[in-house]
């Protein structure tokens, strides 16, 4: 890559990312839906609602249907609907702003408290003061990314499952229970502190162990480009995937991929993209490919979890893709059996539902949930020129150009 090409990317990243020509036919390119609140509640309430029949639609179709009348417009943009379905990525704008860490954390504040604490930055462990100095002065094309799984313990930070006065943060309550929590201290790695300068980020990957995830931006902003995974859909351009889709290889740096494949990717079936800003949290459905780029210096927290609807997929992964399991301690020899036993103690009915879904997946059957979360290979002519959620509020439906 030439210095001129790199300068073009680093000097005006947000503009550079969004300047590609509009495709002639944008059948599935959407911007990430933005929702205000993520409050607790029983997601099945939406299905029991008379309008719950809308669950049979795919997410893009629901959004287009909302353009037919004011009542459906409001309903298809409701937090309750998206909370119930979890079918595609979405952004919540309010929950993170209630966290104590959102109100107090900055690089300066972290340095004041944890300057000599060592955090993992890719393959090295550096005191935070060393990493922040590097972060503020580097000119690397692909800067080192601080990505630490033990930050809560190192910082003596309390993480709760619901709002508490002495907690640093808690997951947005709309995501419900994290079913990997039944494993207690034997659960795999599931939360990370992420700090990095502009240009840093992560190349295309899927979240581990078939989990879903959320990513909360405390400072800065992040560009996301995402694709559903399916045997009937191609992987993102420039990305190589194993036959069982468990291994994802992206040989190019983020900058190289953006300059070489970004325009093509935006014309690829299933592409969805957006910017998650300060104080916002993005939901990453299980199995979705995603690339993330810091548009400015950023601090974020991310957690992986298992929602109720994905138990079967996780069981399938733990049983049939053992070579790709990650994050468990070496003492755990059989994560699948351990999870089954603990889940049976927690909720036997839920386990039975998960095992039934596991058998469907094993036979290659595609249930409704898998169809929704992994997308469809069929082109949708109704998608040409269709609308998508904007990023400025309910009255902003402008597509990302």
Tab-separated table of C-alpha atoms in Angstrom:
chain	number	residue	atom	x	y	z
A	1	UNK	CA	0.000	0.000	0.000
A	2	UNK	CA	1.375	3.419	-0.914
A	3	UNK	CA	1.755	6.223	1.633
A	4	UNK	CA	-0.687	8.288	-0.397
A	5	UNK	CA	-3.325	5.576	-0.250
A	6	UNK	CA	-2.879	5.181	3.480
A	7	UNK	CA	-3.073	8.919	4.036
A	8	UNK	CA	-6.314	8.996	2.084
A	9	UNK	CA	-7.814	6.526	4.526
A	10	UNK	CA	-6.512	7.975	7.759
A	11	UNK	CA	-7.147	11.660	7.132
A	12	UNK	CA	-10.891	11.409	6.564
A	13	UNK	CA	-12.000	7.941	7.474
A	14	UNK	CA	-15.699	8.496	7.949
A	15	UNK	CA	-16.028	10.220	4.591
A	16	UNK	CA	-13.797	7.630	2.941
A	17	UNK	CA	-15.891	4.774	4.278
A	18	UNK	CA	-19.143	6.212	3.020
A	19	UNK	CA	-18.101	7.667	-0.323
A	20	UNK	CA	-18.482	4.540	-2.485
A	21	UNK	CA	-20.891	4.846	-5.397
A	22	UNK	CA	-24.414	3.661	-4.801
A	23	UNK	CA	-24.997	0.265	-6.368
A	24	UNK	CA	-27.433	0.226	-9.260
A	25	UNK	CA	-29.534	-2.300	-7.371
A	26	UNK	CA	-29.315	-2.406	-3.589
A	27	UNK	CA	-31.342	-5.460	-2.730
A	28	UNK	CA	-30.110	-6.105	0.773
A	29	UNK	CA	-27.838	-3.243	1.754
A	30	UNK	CA	-29.297	-1.728	4.900
A	31	UNK	CA	-28.123	0.595	7.623
A	32	UNK	CA	-28.193	-0.765	11.168
A	33	UNK	CA	-31.531	-0.045	12.906
A	34	UNK	CA	-31.351	2.437	15.778
A	35	UNK	CA	-33.622	1.996	18.800
A	36	UNK	CA	-33.780	4.225	21.862
A	37	UNK	CA	-34.356	2.055	24.923
A	38	UNK	CA	-33.485	-1.515	25.800
A	39	UNK	CA	-35.633	-2.277	28.804
A	40	UNK	CA	-36.385	-5.597	30.463
A	41	UNK	CA	-39.454	-7.548	29.506
A	42	UNK	CA	-40.728	-10.859	28.255
A	43	UNK	CA	-39.929	-10.991	24.554
A	44	UNK	CA	-42.789	-13.416	23.947
A	45	UNK	CA	-45.215	-10.581	24.677
A	46	UNK	CA	-44.758	-9.341	21.136
A	47	UNK	CA	-45.522	-12.758	19.690
A	48	UNK	CA	-48.680	-13.000	21.801
A	49	UNK	CA	-49.735	-9.541	20.634
A	50	UNK	CA	-52.283	-9.558	17.747
A	51	UNK	CA	-49.567	-8.071	15.574
A	52	UNK	CA	-47.205	-10.853	16.617
A	53	UNK	CA	-47.912	-12.561	13.299
A	54	UNK	CA	-45.408	-10.086	11.850
A	55	UNK	CA	-42.738	-12.350	13.338
A	56	UNK	CA	-42.996	-14.487	10.202
A	57	UNK	CA	-41.478	-11.684	8.104
A	58	UNK	CA	-37.769	-11.185	7.605
A	59	UNK	CA	-36.353	-8.019	9.134
A	60	UNK	CA	-35.974	-6.006	5.884
A	61	UNK	CA	-39.559	-6.880	4.940
A	62	UNK	CA	-40.803	-5.681	8.322
A	63	UNK	CA	-39.113	-2.349	7.775
A	64	UNK	CA	-40.589	-1.942	4.303
A	65	UNK	CA	-44.021	-2.919	5.591
A	66	UNK	CA	-43.735	-0.083	8.062
A	67	UNK	CA	-43.822	2.369	5.186
A	68	UNK	CA	-47.400	1.450	4.292
A	69	UNK	CA	-49.189	3.236	7.155
A	70	UNK	CA	-48.432	5.256	10.265
A	71	UNK	CA	-49.457	2.527	12.714
A	72	UNK	CA	-47.181	-0.064	11.160
A	73	UNK	CA	-44.427	2.531	10.784
A	74	UNK	CA	-44.366	3.005	14.554
A	75	UNK	CA	-44.695	-0.695	15.294
A	76	UNK	CA	-41.889	-1.821	13.016
A	77	UNK	CA	-39.592	0.709	14.709
A	78	UNK	CA	-40.529	-0.329	18.235
A	79	UNK	CA	-37.909	-1.596	20.620
A	80	UNK	CA	-40.274	-4.406	21.680
A	81	UNK	CA	-40.398	-5.879	18.190
A	82	UNK	CA	-36.644	-5.962	17.730
A	83	UNK	CA	-36.149	-7.210	21.259
A	84	UNK	CA	-38.445	-10.149	20.497
A	85	UNK	CA	-36.862	-11.106	17.226
A	86	UNK	CA	-33.134	-10.341	17.547
A	87	UNK	CA	-32.977	-11.160	13.865
A	88	UNK	CA	-30.446	-8.579	12.716
A	89	UNK	CA	-28.009	-6.089	14.212
A	90	UNK	CA	-29.477	-3.021	15.865
A	91	UNK	CA	-28.232	-0.086	17.927
A	92	UNK	CA	-29.644	1.013	21.294
A	93	UNK	CA	-29.002	4.667	22.091
A	94	UNK	CA	-29.921	4.994	25.777
A	95	UNK	CA	-28.928	2.076	28.087
A	96	UNK	CA	-25.175	2.758	28.084
A	97	UNK	CA	-25.706	6.362	29.148
A	98	UNK	CA	-26.941	5.113	32.515
A	99	UNK	CA	-23.703	3.283	33.304
A	100	UNK	CA	-21.280	4.781	35.853
A	101	UNK	CA	-18.333	3.845	33.612
A	102	UNK	CA	-19.845	5.851	30.746
A	103	UNK	CA	-20.000	8.924	32.950
A	104	UNK	CA	-16.492	8.608	34.350
A	105	UNK	CA	-14.197	6.720	31.974
A	106	UNK	CA	-11.765	8.465	29.645
A	107	UNK	CA	-8.167	7.686	28.773
A	108	UNK	CA	-7.082	10.330	31.297
A	109	UNK	CA	-9.244	8.863	34.054
A	110	UNK	CA	-8.117	5.313	33.305
A	111	UNK	CA	-4.490	6.426	33.390
A	112	UNK	CA	-5.008	8.116	36.745
A	113	UNK	CA	-6.279	4.874	38.281
A	114	UNK	CA	-4.632	2.043	36.341
A	115	UNK	CA	-1.401	3.414	34.837
A	116	UNK	CA	0.736	0.496	36.020
A	117	UNK	CA	-1.819	-2.265	35.459
A	118	UNK	CA	-0.892	-4.563	32.573
A	119	UNK	CA	-3.503	-5.115	29.871
A	120	UNK	CA	-3.367	-7.372	26.822
A	121	UNK	CA	-2.835	-5.572	23.501
A	122	UNK	CA	-3.061	-8.371	20.940
A	123	UNK	CA	0.091	-10.439	21.555
A	124	UNK	CA	1.732	-8.282	24.247
A	125	UNK	CA	0.969	-7.266	27.833
A	126	UNK	CA	1.712	-3.609	28.485
A	127	UNK	CA	1.134	-1.319	31.446
A	128	UNK	CA	-1.756	0.938	30.539
A	129	UNK	CA	0.506	4.007	30.537
A	130	UNK	CA	2.715	2.345	27.903
A	131	UNK	CA	-0.239	1.471	25.708
A	132	UNK	CA	-1.823	4.937	25.967
A	133	UNK	CA	1.503	6.536	25.010
A	134	UNK	CA	1.656	4.235	21.990
A	135	UNK	CA	-1.999	4.901	21.192
A	136	UNK	CA	-1.482	8.664	21.178
A	137	UNK	CA	1.691	8.659	19.078
A	138	UNK	CA	1.600	5.711	16.674
A	139	UNK	CA	1.511	6.024	12.884
A	140	UNK	CA	0.952	2.319	12.199
A	141	UNK	CA	-1.343	1.254	9.385
A	142	UNK	CA	-2.865	-1.360	11.710
A	143	UNK	CA	-2.346	-0.153	15.287
A	144	UNK	CA	-2.238	-2.570	18.194
A	145	UNK	CA	-5.654	-3.015	19.773
A	146	UNK	CA	-6.057	-3.326	23.543
A	147	UNK	CA	-8.441	-6.256	23.992
A	148	UNK	CA	-8.401	-7.535	27.574
A	149	UNK	CA	-10.620	-10.332	28.898
A	150	UNK	CA	-9.701	-9.895	32.585
A	151	UNK	CA	-10.247	-6.154	32.885
A	152	UNK	CA	-13.024	-6.390	35.493
A	153	UNK	CA	-10.808	-8.385	37.841
A	154	UNK	CA	-7.763	-6.187	37.207
A	155	UNK	CA	-9.765	-3.013	37.831
A	156	UNK	CA	-11.800	-4.418	40.737
A	157	UNK	CA	-14.871	-3.468	38.733
A	158	UNK	CA	-18.232	-4.885	39.741
A	159	UNK	CA	-20.326	-6.096	36.816
A	160	UNK	CA	-23.957	-6.832	37.627
A	161	UNK	CA	-26.871	-8.285	35.695
A	162	UNK	CA	-29.114	-5.313	36.518
A	163	UNK	CA	-28.704	-1.683	37.610
A	164	UNK	CA	-26.966	-1.416	40.983
A	165	UNK	CA	-25.443	1.600	42.704
A	166	UNK	CA	-22.033	0.005	43.198
A	167	UNK	CA	-21.783	-1.630	39.754
A	168	UNK	CA	-19.663	-0.234	36.955
A	169	UNK	CA	-22.066	-1.416	34.274
A	170	UNK	CA	-24.699	-4.038	33.482
A	171	UNK	CA	-25.905	-5.548	30.196
A	172	UNK	CA	-28.865	-3.829	28.524
A	173	UNK	CA	-31.787	-5.607	30.124
A	174	UNK	CA	-33.589	-6.247	26.841
A	175	UNK	CA	-31.102	-9.018	26.057
A	176	UNK	CA	-32.462	-11.110	28.909
A	177	UNK	CA	-30.599	-13.886	30.673
A	178	UNK	CA	-27.207	-15.025	29.434
A	179	UNK	CA	-27.520	-18.800	29.451
A	180	UNK	CA	-23.776	-19.403	29.570
A	181	UNK	CA	-24.057	-18.025	33.114
A	182	UNK	CA	-25.332	-21.463	34.196
A	183	UNK	CA	-21.684	-22.558	33.979
A	184	UNK	CA	-20.644	-20.105	36.687
A	185	UNK	CA	-16.880	-19.753	36.907
A	186	UNK	CA	-16.484	-22.512	34.312
A	187	UNK	CA	-17.987	-20.409	31.547
A	188	UNK	CA	-15.700	-19.390	28.661
A	189	UNK	CA	-14.243	-15.903	28.293
A	190	UNK	CA	-17.117	-13.542	27.617
A	191	UNK	CA	-16.288	-9.893	28.290
A	192	UNK	CA	-13.532	-7.592	27.107
A	193	UNK	CA	-12.305	-4.048	27.520
A	194	UNK	CA	-11.439	-2.600	24.112
A	195	UNK	CA	-9.259	0.492	23.703
A	196	UNK	CA	-7.641	1.728	20.525
A	197	UNK	CA	-6.656	4.701	18.374
A	198	UNK	CA	-8.204	5.609	15.056
A	199	UNK	CA	-7.470	3.011	12.344
A	200	UNK	CA	-7.434	0.206	14.923
A	201	UNK	CA	-10.102	-2.462	14.942
A	202	UNK	CA	-10.810	-6.076	14.116
A	203	UNK	CA	-10.863	-7.788	10.736
A	204	UNK	CA	-13.769	-10.010	9.709
A	205	UNK	CA	-14.668	-12.674	12.246
A	206	UNK	CA	-17.605	-14.347	13.974
A	207	UNK	CA	-18.111	-14.276	17.705
A	208	UNK	CA	-16.910	-17.414	19.504
A	209	UNK	CA	-18.911	-20.531	20.329
A	210	UNK	CA	-21.970	-19.430	18.309
A	211	UNK	CA	-22.715	-16.720	20.879
A	212	UNK	CA	-24.392	-13.398	20.279
A	213	UNK	CA	-22.773	-10.201	21.528
A	214	UNK	CA	-23.224	-6.552	22.324
A	215	UNK	CA	-20.583	-3.850	21.923
A	216	UNK	CA	-20.951	-0.614	23.909
A	217	UNK	CA	-18.990	2.503	22.915
A	218	UNK	CA	-18.005	4.621	25.919
A	219	UNK	CA	-15.779	7.036	24.020
A	220	UNK	CA	-15.286	7.605	20.294
A	221	UNK	CA	-17.132	5.940	17.423
A	222	UNK	CA	-16.880	2.707	15.447
A	223	UNK	CA	-17.717	1.803	11.857
A	224	UNK	CA	-19.307	-1.637	11.411
A	225	UNK	CA	-19.864	-3.651	8.259
A	226	UNK	CA	-21.670	-6.962	8.749
A	227	UNK	CA	-22.957	-9.968	6.833
A	228	UNK	CA	-25.217	-12.882	7.805
A	229	UNK	CA	-23.729	-16.337	7.368
A	230	UNK	CA	-25.459	-19.082	5.442
A	231	UNK	CA	-24.589	-21.949	3.152
A	232	UNK	CA	-26.586	-20.065	0.532
A	233	UNK	CA	-24.861	-16.703	0.904
A	234	UNK	CA	-21.263	-15.875	-0.007
A	235	UNK	CA	-18.854	-14.716	2.689
A	236	UNK	CA	-17.725	-11.090	2.573
A	237	UNK	CA	-15.432	-10.354	-0.384
A	238	UNK	CA	-11.788	-11.033	0.408
A	239	UNK	CA	-12.694	-13.356	3.279
A	240	UNK	CA	-12.149	-17.119	3.303
A	241	UNK	CA	-14.365	-19.481	5.281
A	242	UNK	CA	-14.057	-23.186	6.087
A	243	UNK	CA	-16.671	-25.593	4.749
A	244	UNK	CA	-18.506	-25.680	8.078
A	245	UNK	CA	-18.184	-21.866	8.369
A	246	UNK	CA	-16.545	-22.169	11.781
A	247	UNK	CA	-13.159	-20.769	10.682
A	248	UNK	CA	-12.915	-17.280	9.168
A	249	UNK	CA	-9.694	-16.025	7.582
A	250	UNK	CA	-9.225	-12.410	6.530
A	251	UNK	CA	-5.654	-12.129	5.214
A	252	UNK	CA	-5.733	-8.384	4.564
A	253	UNK	CA	-5.382	-5.547	7.045
A	254	UNK	CA	-8.476	-3.426	7.646
A	255	UNK	CA	-7.091	-0.578	5.537
A	256	UNK	CA	-6.207	-2.907	2.660
A	257	UNK	CA	-9.620	-4.554	2.778
A	258	UNK	CA	-11.473	-1.229	2.794
A	259	UNK	CA	-9.519	0.106	-0.158
A	260	UNK	CA	-9.711	-3.141	-2.114
A	261	UNK	CA	-13.104	-4.658	-1.304
A	262	UNK	CA	-15.358	-2.098	0.372
A	263	UNK	CA	-17.278	-1.056	-2.740
A	264	UNK	CA	-17.792	-4.671	-3.792
A	265	UNK	CA	-18.879	-5.642	-0.280
A	266	UNK	CA	-21.596	-2.993	-0.271
A	267	UNK	CA	-23.065	-4.618	-3.376
A	268	UNK	CA	-22.964	-8.097	-1.817
A	269	UNK	CA	-26.178	-9.773	-0.649
A	270	UNK	CA	-26.840	-9.321	3.053
A	271	UNK	CA	-24.497	-6.357	3.624
A	272	UNK	CA	-25.481	-4.114	6.529
A	273	UNK	CA	-23.374	-1.240	7.855
A	274	UNK	CA	-23.436	1.698	10.223
A	275	UNK	CA	-21.627	3.796	12.793
A	276	UNK	CA	-22.064	3.155	16.511
A	277	UNK	CA	-21.419	6.385	18.350
A	278	UNK	CA	-20.460	7.347	21.870
A	279	UNK	CA	-23.017	6.150	24.405
A	280	UNK	CA	-24.542	3.591	22.038
A	281	UNK	CA	-24.509	-0.200	22.038
A	282	UNK	CA	-24.702	-2.465	18.998
A	283	UNK	CA	-26.207	-5.956	19.043
A	284	UNK	CA	-24.315	-8.608	17.055
A	285	UNK	CA	-26.444	-11.673	16.239
A	286	UNK	CA	-24.891	-15.107	16.478
A	287	UNK	CA	-23.088	-16.180	13.328
A	288	UNK	CA	-22.754	-12.765	11.677
A	289	UNK	CA	-19.448	-11.809	10.069
A	290	UNK	CA	-18.325	-8.355	11.141
A	291	UNK	CA	-15.433	-5.963	10.640
A	292	UNK	CA	-15.012	-3.055	13.060
A	293	UNK	CA	-12.932	0.103	12.628
A	294	UNK	CA	-12.332	2.870	15.154
A	295	UNK	CA	-13.018	6.179	13.429
A	296	UNK	CA	-11.394	8.019	16.340
A	297	UNK	CA	-9.740	7.020	19.618
A	298	UNK	CA	-12.251	4.793	21.367
A	299	UNK	CA	-13.033	2.945	24.582
A	300	UNK	CA	-15.605	0.157	24.527
A	301	UNK	CA	-16.865	-2.849	26.453
A	302	UNK	CA	-18.178	-5.957	24.748
A	303	UNK	CA	-19.818	-9.100	26.085
A	304	UNK	CA	-20.820	-12.391	24.486
A	305	UNK	CA	-23.968	-14.151	25.625
A	306	UNK	CA	-26.502	-16.839	24.734
A	307	UNK	CA	-30.113	-15.671	24.339
A	308	UNK	CA	-32.827	-18.280	24.760
A	309	UNK	CA	-33.475	-18.525	21.032
A	310	UNK	CA	-29.880	-19.555	20.313
A	311	UNK	CA	-29.481	-22.460	22.719
A	312	UNK	CA	-29.848	-25.026	19.924
A	313	UNK	CA	-27.209	-23.307	17.797
A	314	UNK	CA	-24.746	-23.222	20.698
A	315	UNK	CA	-25.379	-26.889	21.500
A	316	UNK	CA	-24.782	-27.695	17.836
A	317	UNK	CA	-21.514	-25.774	17.850
A	318	UNK	CA	-20.238	-27.310	21.092
A	319	UNK	CA	-21.067	-30.849	19.982
A	320	UNK	CA	-20.143	-30.788	16.294
A	321	UNK	CA	-17.438	-28.116	15.973
A	322	UNK	CA	-15.196	-29.018	18.890
A	323	UNK	CA	-12.066	-27.928	17.044
A	324	UNK	CA	-13.384	-24.354	16.971
A	325	UNK	CA	-14.446	-24.050	20.634
A	326	UNK	CA	-12.548	-21.296	22.433
A	327	UNK	CA	-12.323	-19.504	25.755
A	328	UNK	CA	-12.787	-22.470	28.114
A	329	UNK	CA	-10.107	-23.336	30.639
A	330	UNK	CA	-7.941	-26.363	29.887
A	331	UNK	CA	-9.673	-28.195	32.730
A	332	UNK	CA	-12.931	-28.309	30.756
A	333	UNK	CA	-12.550	-31.350	28.497
A	334	UNK	CA	-16.158	-31.608	27.275
A	335	UNK	CA	-17.941	-28.226	27.150
A	336	UNK	CA	-20.987	-29.725	25.431
A	337	UNK	CA	-21.744	-32.254	28.171
A	338	UNK	CA	-21.055	-29.678	30.881
A	339	UNK	CA	-23.462	-27.184	29.316
A	340	UNK	CA	-26.178	-29.829	28.850
A	341	UNK	CA	-25.928	-30.921	32.487
A	342	UNK	CA	-26.023	-27.382	33.874
A	343	UNK	CA	-28.820	-26.341	31.545
A	344	UNK	CA	-30.882	-29.359	32.625
A	345	UNK	CA	-30.545	-28.260	36.243
A	346	UNK	CA	-31.482	-24.689	35.317
A	347	UNK	CA	-34.441	-25.264	32.968
A	348	UNK	CA	-35.156	-28.757	31.676
A	349	UNK	CA	-37.835	-27.544	29.263
A	350	UNK	CA	-35.439	-25.040	27.724
A	351	UNK	CA	-32.853	-27.789	27.312
A	352	UNK	CA	-35.375	-30.021	25.537
A	353	UNK	CA	-36.248	-27.199	23.150
A	354	UNK	CA	-32.561	-26.647	22.507
A	355	UNK	CA	-31.939	-30.335	21.843
A	356	UNK	CA	-34.843	-30.428	19.394
A	357	UNK	CA	-33.349	-27.474	17.531
A	358	UNK	CA	-29.966	-29.196	17.652
A	359	UNK	CA	-31.398	-32.205	15.836
A	360	UNK	CA	-32.946	-29.983	13.176
A	361	UNK	CA	-29.607	-28.300	12.626
A	362	UNK	CA	-27.838	-31.637	12.516
A	363	UNK	CA	-30.188	-32.834	9.792
A	364	UNK	CA	-29.665	-29.675	7.800
A	365	UNK	CA	-33.193	-28.420	8.408
A	366	UNK	CA	-33.528	-24.670	8.531
A	367	UNK	CA	-36.052	-23.613	11.127
A	368	UNK	CA	-37.665	-20.220	11.115
A	369	UNK	CA	-35.185	-18.756	13.583
A	370	UNK	CA	-32.190	-19.854	11.529
A	371	UNK	CA	-33.777	-18.422	8.396
A	372	UNK	CA	-34.197	-15.084	10.117
A	373	UNK	CA	-30.808	-14.860	11.752
A	374	UNK	CA	-28.786	-16.214	8.848
A	375	UNK	CA	-30.698	-14.622	6.019
A	376	UNK	CA	-31.846	-16.020	2.709
A	377	UNK	CA	-30.084	-16.412	-0.595
A	378	UNK	CA	-33.129	-15.325	-2.527
A	379	UNK	CA	-32.912	-11.861	-3.976
A	380	UNK	CA	-35.729	-9.588	-2.977
A	381	UNK	CA	-36.812	-7.288	-5.770
A	382	UNK	CA	-38.817	-5.291	-3.268
A	383	UNK	CA	-35.514	-4.337	-1.708
A	384	UNK	CA	-34.483	-2.201	-4.658
A	385	UNK	CA	-34.428	1.346	-3.415
A	386	UNK	CA	-36.042	0.286	-0.118
A	387	UNK	CA	-35.733	2.359	3.007
A	388	UNK	CA	-33.750	1.589	6.123
A	389	UNK	CA	-33.439	3.073	9.573
A	390	UNK	CA	-31.420	6.247	9.798
A	391	UNK	CA	-28.930	7.134	12.502
A	392	UNK	CA	-30.302	10.471	13.646
A	393	UNK	CA	-33.666	9.489	15.099
A	394	UNK	CA	-37.100	8.279	14.134
A	395	UNK	CA	-37.564	11.042	11.587
A	396	UNK	CA	-34.287	10.356	9.812
A	397	UNK	CA	-34.668	7.555	7.282
A	398	UNK	CA	-31.784	8.540	5.040
A	399	UNK	CA	-29.791	5.543	3.907
A	400	UNK	CA	-26.074	5.424	4.432
A	401	UNK	CA	-24.855	6.480	0.967
